[in-house]
Amino acid sequence: MAASMKGRKCLVIGGCGFLGQHLCEALLEKGWSVQVFDIRSTFEDSRIKFFIGDLCKKEDLKPALEGVYCVFHCASPAPLSNNKTLFYKVNYEGTKNIIETCQEVGVKRLVLTSSASVVYEGKGIRNGKEEELPYASKPLDYYTETKILQEKAVLAANSDDFYTVAIRPHGIFGPKDLQLVPIAVDMAKKGKMKYIIGDGKNVVDFTYVGNVVHGHILAAENLNLGSPICGKAYHITNAEPIFFWTFMTRILTGLDYPAPRIHLPYTLLYILAVIMQFVAWLLSPFITITPSLTPMKVALAGTDHFYSSERAKQDMGYKPIYTLDQGLKLTLESYRHLGKNVITRVIKIT
Ligand SMILES: NC(=O)C1=CN([C@@H]2O[C@H](COP(=O)(O)OP(=O)(O)OC[C@H]3O[C@@H](n4cnc5c(N)ncnc54)[C@H](OP(=O)(O)O)[C@@H]3O)[C@@H](O)[C@H]2O)C=CC1
Ligand SMILES: CC(C)=CCC[C@@H](C)[C@H]1CC[C@H]2C3=C(CC[C@]12C)[C@@]1(C)CCC(=O)C[C@@H]1CC3
């Protein structure tokens, strides 16, 4: 790390979430002065100053941004939810609010956590490069739709006076995640993880959270006037693409659940997911139905989607600092309590 970064004040928006907590820990280790802004409080740390508020509200954000050298924006509603209004409000309107408030207060650097899914519309992507892939013209869900709007707004705001960059991770996994491992385990418990969507040979990126954090910190360190990274987006991956179903099998068997074995045709499942989504939409004025298979989930589980992180290597010296094996080991150790053979005691208080 550049010596001059020591003691610099940063604000992690979404710092109480999965990625945010890992980012805070790494920033503290590197000597940054860390502040967190989040809508909820999930942990305590005497080294961190916490601000609880809504990023859509200027009056909540302003005090947290005073004197800040760099803002990391990694807040979002849960990606697998389907709340269109909330996604637009937080990911798009809220991000524009962050940009405006930074500019008003005089903050000069903004690192956005975007997503590689901004270029994914269900068709295979192999070793995708930033300069070759346009934004998805037909995004598969509202989350992706609003991540595209968000990224465009952040990159367009880059100027000689305000430096912005977007990090596009893919399939983040690691301890403290409430999504990938817990959802897969929940599906396994319900008997929904016996199946393989398609031939099982689709190759994807899963990225250990420590590598995603490393990419964010390098971006902040390199975000200066005239730097090649200003106004650009960067894929950050483990650079170890793997069969989607091999990765899921390692997670499941690592926690003593059986490996998925029964193949189901991709196209059939995709059509079923589209029909279920349509039925859920038709019935939405009367009841809320949340189909467990969405077109996005089926596509992610049954197509290729892996990306090149060469541009991040060239422009900011990025290379993964954890291998997939190391990441999986750390992850599985942290989820032992979700293992199939773990007996959970229920203490009844009468
Ligand atoms: N997980 C993944 O595989 C990938 C994630 N990303 C991106 O990485 C980022 C971090 O994801 P992750 O750590 O998994 O997500 P988390 O849900 O764990 O963390 C996001 C945090 O932001 C908070 N938040 C939501 N709305 C607001 C708001 N209006 N004001 C302030 N805080 C808010 C959330 O609170 P609450 O929980 O109460 O909503 C939560 O604490 C996101 O931008 C996501 O799009 C990109 C690629 C892959
Ligand atoms: C269909 C199936 C077997 C599901 C179990 C695993 C899924 C819960 C994850 C597998 C790939 C993950 C993923 C995301 C969420 C969780 C999974 C679908 C994202 C959509 C999260 C937000 C992003 O920006 C992109 C991610 C791609 C991979």
Short mmCIF file of C-alpha atoms and ligand atoms in Angstrom, two decimals:
data_model
loop_
_atom_site.label_atom_id
_atom_site.label_comp_id
_atom_site.label_asym_id
_atom_site.label_seq_id
_atom_site.Cartn_x
_atom_site.Cartn_y
_atom_site.Cartn_z
CA MET A 1 0.00 0.00 0.00
CA ALA A 2 1.18 3.53 -0.76
CA ALA A 3 2.51 4.88 2.56
CA SER A 4 0.44 8.05 2.14
CA MET A 5 -2.80 6.07 2.57
CA LYS A 6 -2.13 5.42 6.28
CA GLY A 7 -4.69 7.20 8.43
CA ARG A 8 -6.75 8.31 5.42
CA LYS A 9 -10.44 8.43 6.22
CA CYS A 10 -12.77 6.26 4.15
CA LEU A 11 -16.49 5.57 4.29
CA VAL A 12 -17.84 2.10 3.54
CA ILE A 13 -21.49 2.43 2.51
CA GLY A 14 -23.06 -0.99 3.09
CA GLY A 15 -20.25 -1.74 5.56
CA CYS A 16 -22.49 -3.93 7.73
CA GLY A 17 -23.14 -6.36 4.86
CA PHE A 18 -21.13 -9.40 3.78
CA LEU A 19 -18.60 -7.73 1.48
CA GLY A 20 -18.63 -4.52 3.53
CA GLN A 21 -17.53 -6.27 6.74
CA HIS A 22 -14.61 -7.99 4.98
CA LEU A 23 -13.64 -4.70 3.34
CA CYS A 24 -13.63 -2.85 6.69
CA GLU A 25 -11.40 -5.50 8.28
CA ALA A 26 -8.86 -5.31 5.43
CA LEU A 27 -8.87 -1.49 5.40
CA LEU A 28 -8.24 -1.39 9.15
CA GLU A 29 -5.37 -3.86 8.77
CA LYS A 30 -3.87 -1.57 6.14
CA GLY A 31 -4.05 1.43 8.43
CA TRP A 32 -7.00 3.34 6.99
CA SER A 33 -9.33 5.20 9.31
CA VAL A 34 -12.68 3.47 8.70
CA GLN A 35 -16.24 4.78 8.92
CA VAL A 36 -19.32 2.72 8.09
CA PHE A 37 -22.69 3.86 6.77
CA ASP A 38 -25.50 1.31 6.67
CA ILE A 39 -29.23 1.05 7.20
CA ARG A 40 -28.68 -1.57 9.89
CA SER A 41 -26.07 -2.42 12.48
CA THR A 42 -24.72 -5.98 12.45
CA PHE A 43 -21.48 -5.78 14.41
CA GLU A 44 -19.50 -3.64 16.80
CA ASP A 45 -15.90 -2.54 16.48
CA SER A 46 -14.38 0.19 18.61
CA ARG A 47 -11.99 1.13 15.76
CA ILE A 48 -14.88 2.04 13.45
CA LYS A 49 -17.22 5.03 13.55
CA PHE A 50 -20.73 3.90 12.57
CA PHE A 51 -23.45 5.99 10.91
CA ILE A 52 -26.86 4.37 10.66
CA GLY A 53 -29.08 5.83 7.94
CA ASP A 54 -30.61 5.51 4.49
CA LEU A 55 -28.30 6.25 1.55
CA CYS A 56 -31.30 7.73 -0.29
CA LYS A 57 -31.41 10.57 2.26
CA LYS A 58 -28.95 13.42 1.84
CA GLU A 59 -29.38 14.50 5.47
CA ASP A 60 -28.32 10.99 6.63
CA LEU A 61 -25.31 10.81 4.32
CA LYS A 62 -23.83 14.29 4.79
CA PRO A 63 -22.39 13.90 8.30
CA ALA A 64 -20.79 10.57 7.35
CA LEU A 65 -19.06 12.06 4.29
CA GLU A 66 -17.35 15.01 6.02
CA GLY A 67 -13.57 14.89 5.52
CA VAL A 68 -13.64 11.54 3.72
CA TYR A 69 -10.82 10.74 1.25
CA CYS A 70 -12.53 7.81 -0.48
CA VAL A 71 -16.03 6.33 -0.47
CA PHE A 72 -16.64 2.63 -1.09
CA HIS A 73 -20.26 2.04 -2.12
CA CYS A 74 -21.19 -1.60 -1.60
CA ALA A 75 -24.79 -1.27 -0.42
CA SER A 76 -27.69 -2.90 -2.25
CA PRO A 77 -30.99 -4.57 -1.49
CA ALA A 78 -30.67 -8.39 -1.58
CA PRO A 79 -29.99 -9.33 -5.27
CA LEU A 80 -32.35 -12.30 -5.34
CA SER A 81 -35.39 -10.33 -4.17
CA ASN A 82 -37.77 -9.00 -6.80
CA ASN A 83 -38.69 -5.60 -5.39
CA LYS A 84 -38.54 -3.35 -8.46
CA THR A 85 -39.40 -0.15 -6.56
CA LEU A 86 -36.75 -0.76 -3.91
CA PHE A 87 -34.04 -1.59 -6.47
CA TYR A 88 -34.73 1.62 -8.40
CA LYS A 89 -34.87 3.69 -5.23
CA VAL A 90 -31.69 2.36 -3.62
CA ASN A 91 -29.44 1.23 -6.50
CA TYR A 92 -30.23 4.02 -8.93
CA GLU A 93 -31.74 7.05 -7.16
CA GLY A 94 -29.70 6.34 -4.02
CA THR A 95 -26.44 6.08 -5.98
CA LYS A 96 -27.16 9.39 -7.72
CA ASN A 97 -27.73 10.83 -4.25
CA ILE A 98 -24.33 9.51 -3.10
CA ILE A 99 -22.64 11.11 -6.15
CA GLU A 100 -24.33 14.47 -5.58
CA THR A 101 -23.65 14.48 -1.85
CA CYS A 102 -19.98 13.55 -2.37
CA GLN A 103 -19.65 16.45 -4.83
CA GLU A 104 -21.39 18.88 -2.45
CA VAL A 105 -19.23 17.90 0.50
CA GLY A 106 -15.99 17.80 -1.54
CA VAL A 107 -15.26 14.05 -1.45
CA LYS A 108 -13.07 13.29 -4.48
CA ARG A 109 -13.07 9.49 -4.81
CA LEU A 110 -15.84 6.92 -5.25
CA VAL A 111 -15.30 3.17 -5.67
CA LEU A 112 -18.52 1.41 -6.67
CA THR A 113 -19.19 -2.29 -6.18
CA SER A 114 -20.93 -3.05 -9.43
CA SER A 115 -21.41 -6.60 -10.74
CA ALA A 116 -20.26 -8.65 -13.73
CA SER A 117 -23.95 -9.39 -14.23
CA VAL A 118 -24.35 -5.93 -15.87
CA VAL A 119 -23.20 -7.54 -19.14
CA TYR A 120 -25.02 -10.86 -18.68
CA GLU A 121 -28.37 -11.55 -20.30
CA GLY A 122 -28.51 -15.34 -20.12
CA LYS A 123 -26.24 -16.11 -23.07
CA GLY A 124 -22.82 -17.70 -22.53
CA ILE A 125 -19.86 -15.42 -21.77
CA ARG A 126 -16.36 -16.93 -21.93
CA ASN A 127 -13.34 -14.98 -20.69
CA GLY A 128 -15.41 -11.79 -21.14
CA LYS A 129 -13.39 -8.57 -21.41
CA GLU A 130 -14.76 -5.20 -20.28
CA GLU A 131 -14.02 -3.44 -23.56
CA GLU A 132 -15.75 -6.14 -25.63
CA LEU A 133 -18.96 -6.59 -23.67
CA PRO A 134 -21.80 -4.05 -23.92
CA TYR A 135 -24.28 -3.64 -21.07
CA ALA A 136 -27.08 -6.22 -21.18
CA SER A 137 -29.81 -4.84 -23.43
CA LYS A 138 -32.38 -7.22 -21.92
CA PRO A 139 -31.35 -7.72 -18.29
CA LEU A 140 -32.96 -10.79 -16.70
CA ASP A 141 -34.08 -9.09 -13.49
CA TYR A 142 -34.59 -5.70 -11.80
CA TYR A 143 -31.43 -6.11 -9.75
CA THR A 144 -29.32 -6.27 -12.93
CA GLU A 145 -31.34 -3.51 -14.59
CA THR A 146 -30.59 -1.16 -11.71
CA LYS A 147 -26.94 -2.24 -11.34
CA ILE A 148 -26.50 -1.13 -15.00
CA LEU A 149 -28.11 2.26 -14.34
CA GLN A 150 -26.02 2.61 -11.18
CA GLU A 151 -22.72 1.80 -12.90
CA LYS A 152 -23.46 4.13 -15.80
CA ALA A 153 -24.24 6.98 -13.38
CA VAL A 154 -21.04 6.44 -11.39
CA LEU A 155 -18.75 6.20 -14.42
CA ALA A 156 -20.39 9.20 -16.10
CA ALA A 157 -19.74 11.26 -12.97
CA ASN A 158 -15.96 10.86 -13.35
CA SER A 159 -14.27 14.23 -13.94
CA ASP A 160 -11.03 16.11 -13.26
CA ASP A 161 -12.45 16.93 -9.86
CA PHE A 162 -14.24 13.68 -8.91
CA TYR A 163 -12.63 10.29 -9.63
CA THR A 164 -14.81 7.21 -9.98
CA VAL A 165 -14.28 3.53 -10.74
CA ALA A 166 -16.53 0.45 -10.80
CA ILE A 167 -15.46 -2.98 -9.58
CA ARG A 168 -17.41 -5.85 -11.14
CA PRO A 169 -17.10 -8.98 -8.99
CA HIS A 170 -18.84 -12.25 -9.84
CA GLY A 171 -20.32 -14.94 -7.60
CA ILE A 172 -18.76 -13.74 -4.35
CA PHE A 173 -18.41 -16.41 -1.67
CA GLY A 174 -16.87 -16.52 1.78
CA PRO A 175 -17.61 -16.44 5.51
CA LYS A 176 -20.50 -14.19 6.65
CA ASP A 177 -22.35 -14.44 3.31
CA LEU A 178 -26.10 -14.81 3.75
CA GLN A 179 -26.67 -15.81 0.17
CA LEU A 180 -24.71 -18.44 -1.76
CA VAL A 181 -23.94 -21.09 0.90
CA PRO A 182 -27.03 -20.55 3.11
CA ILE A 183 -29.38 -20.64 0.09
CA ALA A 184 -27.71 -23.74 -1.36
CA VAL A 185 -27.94 -25.47 2.05
CA ASP A 186 -31.57 -24.47 2.45
CA MET A 187 -32.35 -25.88 -1.01
CA ALA A 188 -30.46 -29.08 -0.15
CA LYS A 189 -32.52 -29.47 3.05
CA LYS A 190 -35.70 -29.16 0.97
CA GLY A 191 -34.47 -31.82 -1.48
CA LYS A 192 -34.06 -29.27 -4.30
CA MET A 193 -30.34 -29.80 -4.74
CA LYS A 194 -30.55 -33.28 -6.27
CA TYR A 195 -30.74 -31.80 -9.74
CA ILE A 196 -28.20 -30.52 -12.25
CA ILE A 197 -29.51 -27.92 -14.69
CA GLY A 198 -28.26 -28.89 -18.17
CA ASP A 199 -25.24 -31.11 -18.85
CA GLY A 200 -23.28 -29.82 -15.83
CA LYS A 201 -20.40 -28.66 -18.01
CA ASN A 202 -21.03 -24.91 -17.82
CA VAL A 203 -18.02 -22.97 -16.62
CA VAL A 204 -18.38 -19.96 -14.31
CA ASP A 205 -16.47 -17.64 -12.00
CA PHE A 206 -16.86 -17.86 -8.25
CA THR A 207 -14.75 -15.26 -6.47
CA TYR A 208 -13.49 -15.48 -2.92
CA VAL A 209 -14.45 -12.38 -0.94
CA GLY A 210 -10.82 -11.68 0.02
CA ASN A 211 -9.96 -11.20 -3.66
CA VAL A 212 -12.92 -8.88 -4.19
CA VAL A 213 -11.75 -6.81 -1.22
CA HIS A 214 -8.20 -6.74 -2.61
CA GLY A 215 -9.55 -5.40 -5.94
CA HIS A 216 -11.47 -2.64 -4.15
CA ILE A 217 -8.45 -1.51 -2.13
CA LEU A 218 -6.16 -1.46 -5.18
CA ALA A 219 -8.78 0.64 -6.97
CA ALA A 220 -8.88 3.16 -4.11
CA GLU A 221 -5.09 3.34 -4.00
CA ASN A 222 -4.89 3.99 -7.74
CA LEU A 223 -7.78 6.43 -8.02
CA ASN A 224 -6.00 9.71 -8.74
CA LEU A 225 -6.15 12.44 -11.38
CA GLY A 226 -4.84 11.05 -14.70
CA SER A 227 -4.92 7.40 -13.57
CA PRO A 228 -6.01 4.95 -16.32
CA ILE A 229 -8.64 3.49 -13.98
CA CYS A 230 -10.71 6.70 -13.70
CA GLY A 231 -14.19 6.32 -15.21
CA LYS A 232 -13.69 2.62 -16.01
CA ALA A 233 -15.12 -0.75 -14.92
CA TYR A 234 -13.01 -3.75 -13.86
CA HIS A 235 -13.83 -7.46 -13.60
CA ILE A 236 -12.40 -8.90 -10.41
CA THR A 237 -12.34 -12.69 -10.32
CA ASN A 238 -10.42 -15.62 -8.88
CA ALA A 239 -9.12 -16.30 -12.43
CA GLU A 240 -9.94 -19.97 -11.86
CA PRO A 241 -13.17 -20.64 -13.79
CA ILE A 242 -14.82 -23.87 -12.67
CA PHE A 243 -17.85 -26.00 -13.65
CA PHE A 244 -20.80 -24.44 -11.81
CA TRP A 245 -21.90 -27.89 -10.61
CA THR A 246 -18.41 -28.90 -9.45
CA PHE A 247 -18.31 -25.79 -7.28
CA MET A 248 -21.80 -26.43 -5.86
CA THR A 249 -20.84 -30.07 -5.25
CA ARG A 250 -17.74 -29.01 -3.29
CA ILE A 251 -19.88 -26.71 -1.12
CA LEU A 252 -22.59 -29.31 -0.54
CA THR A 253 -20.38 -32.36 0.04
CA GLY A 254 -18.06 -30.20 2.16
CA LEU A 255 -21.03 -29.80 4.51
CA ASP A 256 -22.04 -33.48 4.19
CA TYR A 257 -24.99 -33.01 1.83
CA PRO A 258 -25.22 -35.27 -1.22
CA ALA A 259 -23.94 -34.02 -4.57
CA PRO A 260 -26.50 -33.05 -7.25
CA ARG A 261 -26.82 -35.97 -9.72
CA ILE A 262 -30.05 -35.91 -11.74
CA HIS A 263 -29.79 -33.95 -14.99
CA LEU A 264 -32.76 -31.81 -16.07
CA PRO A 265 -32.96 -30.13 -19.49
CA TYR A 266 -31.91 -26.50 -19.39
CA THR A 267 -34.48 -25.17 -21.89
CA LEU A 268 -37.40 -26.88 -20.15
CA LEU A 269 -36.43 -25.39 -16.78
CA TYR A 270 -35.86 -21.96 -18.28
CA ILE A 271 -39.35 -21.98 -19.87
CA LEU A 272 -40.88 -23.19 -16.58
CA ALA A 273 -39.12 -20.37 -14.70
CA VAL A 274 -40.44 -17.79 -17.18
CA ILE A 275 -43.99 -19.18 -16.78
CA MET A 276 -43.72 -19.18 -12.98
CA GLN A 277 -42.46 -15.60 -13.04
CA PHE A 278 -45.39 -14.58 -15.25
CA VAL A 279 -47.94 -16.32 -12.99
CA ALA A 280 -46.38 -14.68 -9.92
CA TRP A 281 -46.69 -11.30 -11.66
CA LEU A 282 -50.36 -11.96 -12.66
CA LEU A 283 -51.27 -12.88 -9.09
CA SER A 284 -49.19 -10.16 -7.46
CA PRO A 285 -52.18 -7.82 -6.78
CA PHE A 286 -53.71 -10.63 -4.66
CA ILE A 287 -50.90 -12.75 -3.24
CA THR A 288 -47.12 -12.65 -3.15
CA ILE A 289 -45.56 -15.74 -4.70
CA THR A 290 -41.76 -16.08 -4.69
CA PRO A 291 -40.79 -18.83 -7.15
CA SER A 292 -37.59 -20.57 -6.03
CA LEU A 293 -36.42 -20.88 -9.65
CA THR A 294 -36.23 -17.60 -11.57
CA PRO A 295 -35.01 -17.22 -15.16
CA MET A 296 -31.88 -15.53 -13.74
CA LYS A 297 -31.08 -18.41 -11.37
CA VAL A 298 -31.65 -21.04 -14.07
CA ALA A 299 -29.44 -19.09 -16.50
CA LEU A 300 -26.68 -18.62 -13.91
CA ALA A 301 -26.75 -22.33 -13.07
CA GLY A 302 -26.89 -23.60 -16.66
CA THR A 303 -24.74 -21.32 -18.88
CA ASP A 304 -21.09 -20.29 -19.08
CA HIS A 305 -20.22 -16.97 -17.47
CA PHE A 306 -16.60 -16.27 -16.72
CA TYR A 307 -14.60 -13.10 -17.16
CA SER A 308 -11.07 -11.90 -17.78
CA SER A 309 -9.49 -9.78 -15.04
CA GLU A 310 -6.55 -8.88 -17.32
CA ARG A 311 -7.53 -5.19 -17.42
CA ALA A 312 -7.36 -4.97 -13.61
CA LYS A 313 -3.95 -6.68 -13.74
CA GLN A 314 -2.65 -4.20 -16.35
CA ASP A 315 -4.05 -1.01 -14.82
CA MET A 316 -3.79 -1.64 -11.09
CA GLY A 317 -1.60 -4.71 -10.63
CA TYR A 318 -4.47 -6.97 -9.53
CA LYS A 319 -3.93 -10.66 -9.08
CA PRO A 320 -5.91 -12.96 -6.78
CA ILE A 321 -4.38 -13.34 -3.32
CA TYR A 322 -6.49 -16.41 -2.39
CA THR A 323 -6.84 -19.52 -4.56
CA LEU A 324 -10.25 -21.12 -5.01
CA ASP A 325 -9.14 -24.01 -2.76
CA GLN A 326 -8.06 -21.64 0.02
CA GLY A 327 -11.33 -19.70 -0.31
CA LEU A 328 -13.41 -22.87 -0.19
CA LYS A 329 -11.54 -24.14 2.87
CA LEU A 330 -12.07 -20.87 4.77
CA THR A 331 -15.72 -20.76 3.69
CA LEU A 332 -16.58 -24.33 4.62
CA GLU A 333 -14.87 -23.97 8.00
CA SER A 334 -17.05 -20.95 8.75
CA TYR A 335 -20.29 -22.75 7.83
CA ARG A 336 -19.70 -25.96 9.83
CA HIS A 337 -22.86 -25.14 11.84
CA LEU A 338 -24.94 -25.53 8.65
CA GLY A 339 -23.57 -29.05 8.05
CA LYS A 340 -26.06 -31.90 7.52
CA ASN A 341 -24.87 -33.88 10.50
CA VAL A 342 -24.72 -31.03 12.97
CA ILE A 343 -27.15 -31.54 15.82
CA THR A 344 -28.70 -28.26 16.89
CA ARG A 345 -29.94 -28.24 20.44
CA VAL A 346 -33.16 -26.42 21.12
CA ILE A 347 -33.37 -25.22 24.69
CA LYS A 348 -36.95 -24.90 25.78
CA ILE A 349 -37.55 -22.16 28.30
CA THR A 350 -40.74 -22.75 30.24
N1 LIG B 1 -22.92 -11.31 -3.39
C1 LIG B 1 -22.53 -11.42 -4.67
O1 LIG B 1 -22.32 -12.54 -5.19
C2 LIG B 1 -22.30 -10.20 -5.47
C3 LIG B 1 -22.56 -8.93 -4.96
N2 LIG B 1 -22.31 -7.82 -5.72
C4 LIG B 1 -22.52 -6.48 -5.16
O2 LIG B 1 -21.71 -6.36 -3.99
C5 LIG B 1 -22.29 -5.44 -3.08
C6 LIG B 1 -22.31 -6.04 -1.70
O3 LIG B 1 -23.05 -7.23 -1.71
P1 LIG B 1 -23.25 -8.09 -0.38
O4 LIG B 1 -22.21 -7.72 0.60
O5 LIG B 1 -23.40 -9.49 -0.83
O6 LIG B 1 -24.67 -7.56 0.09
P2 LIG B 1 -25.26 -7.44 1.58
O7 LIG B 1 -26.74 -7.47 1.46
O8 LIG B 1 -24.62 -8.41 2.49
O9 LIG B 1 -24.79 -5.97 2.03
C7 LIG B 1 -25.39 -4.81 1.57
C8 LIG B 1 -25.64 -3.88 2.74
O10 LIG B 1 -26.24 -2.67 2.27
C9 LIG B 1 -27.30 -2.33 3.14
N3 LIG B 1 -28.29 -1.45 2.54
C10 LIG B 1 -29.32 -1.79 1.72
N4 LIG B 1 -30.06 -0.70 1.44
C11 LIG B 1 -29.49 0.37 2.06
C12 LIG B 1 -29.81 1.75 2.16
N5 LIG B 1 -30.89 2.27 1.57
N6 LIG B 1 -29.00 2.54 2.89
C13 LIG B 1 -27.91 2.03 3.52
N7 LIG B 1 -27.58 0.73 3.49
C14 LIG B 1 -28.34 -0.11 2.76
C15 LIG B 1 -27.89 -3.70 3.48
O11 LIG B 1 -28.80 -3.66 4.56
P3 LIG B 1 -30.07 -4.70 4.54
O12 LIG B 1 -29.46 -6.06 4.59
O13 LIG B 1 -30.85 -4.33 5.74
O14 LIG B 1 -30.79 -4.45 3.24
C16 LIG B 1 -26.62 -4.48 3.77
O15 LIG B 1 -26.15 -4.28 5.08
C17 LIG B 1 -23.67 -5.08 -3.66
O16 LIG B 1 -23.57 -3.86 -4.32
C18 LIG B 1 -23.93 -6.18 -4.68
O17 LIG B 1 -24.72 -5.70 -5.73
C19 LIG B 1 -21.79 -7.92 -6.97
C20 LIG B 1 -21.52 -9.13 -7.51
C21 LIG B 1 -21.77 -10.37 -6.82
C1 LIG B 2 -30.05 -22.65 -8.98
C2 LIG B 2 -29.15 -22.98 -7.86
C3 LIG B 2 -28.52 -24.28 -7.89
C4 LIG B 2 -28.98 -22.09 -6.85
C5 LIG B 2 -28.08 -22.18 -5.66
C6 LIG B 2 -26.96 -21.22 -5.65
C7 LIG B 2 -27.36 -19.77 -5.84
C8 LIG B 2 -28.05 -19.26 -4.60
C9 LIG B 2 -26.12 -18.91 -6.20
C10 LIG B 2 -25.31 -19.51 -7.35
C11 LIG B 2 -24.75 -18.34 -8.18
C12 LIG B 2 -25.03 -17.13 -7.32
C13 LIG B 2 -24.94 -15.75 -7.87
C14 LIG B 2 -25.67 -14.72 -7.30
C15 LIG B 2 -26.63 -15.01 -6.19
C16 LIG B 2 -26.57 -16.43 -5.59
C17 LIG B 2 -26.38 -17.47 -6.68
C18 LIG B 2 -27.55 -17.41 -7.66
C19 LIG B 2 -25.64 -13.31 -7.86
C20 LIG B 2 -26.92 -13.14 -8.67
C21 LIG B 2 -25.60 -12.25 -6.76
C22 LIG B 2 -25.56 -10.85 -7.30
C23 LIG B 2 -24.71 -10.63 -8.48
O1 LIG B 2 -24.33 -9.50 -8.73
C24 LIG B 2 -24.40 -11.74 -9.39
C25 LIG B 2 -24.37 -13.09 -8.69
C26 LIG B 2 -24.12 -14.22 -9.67
C27 LIG B 2 -23.98 -15.55 -8.98
#
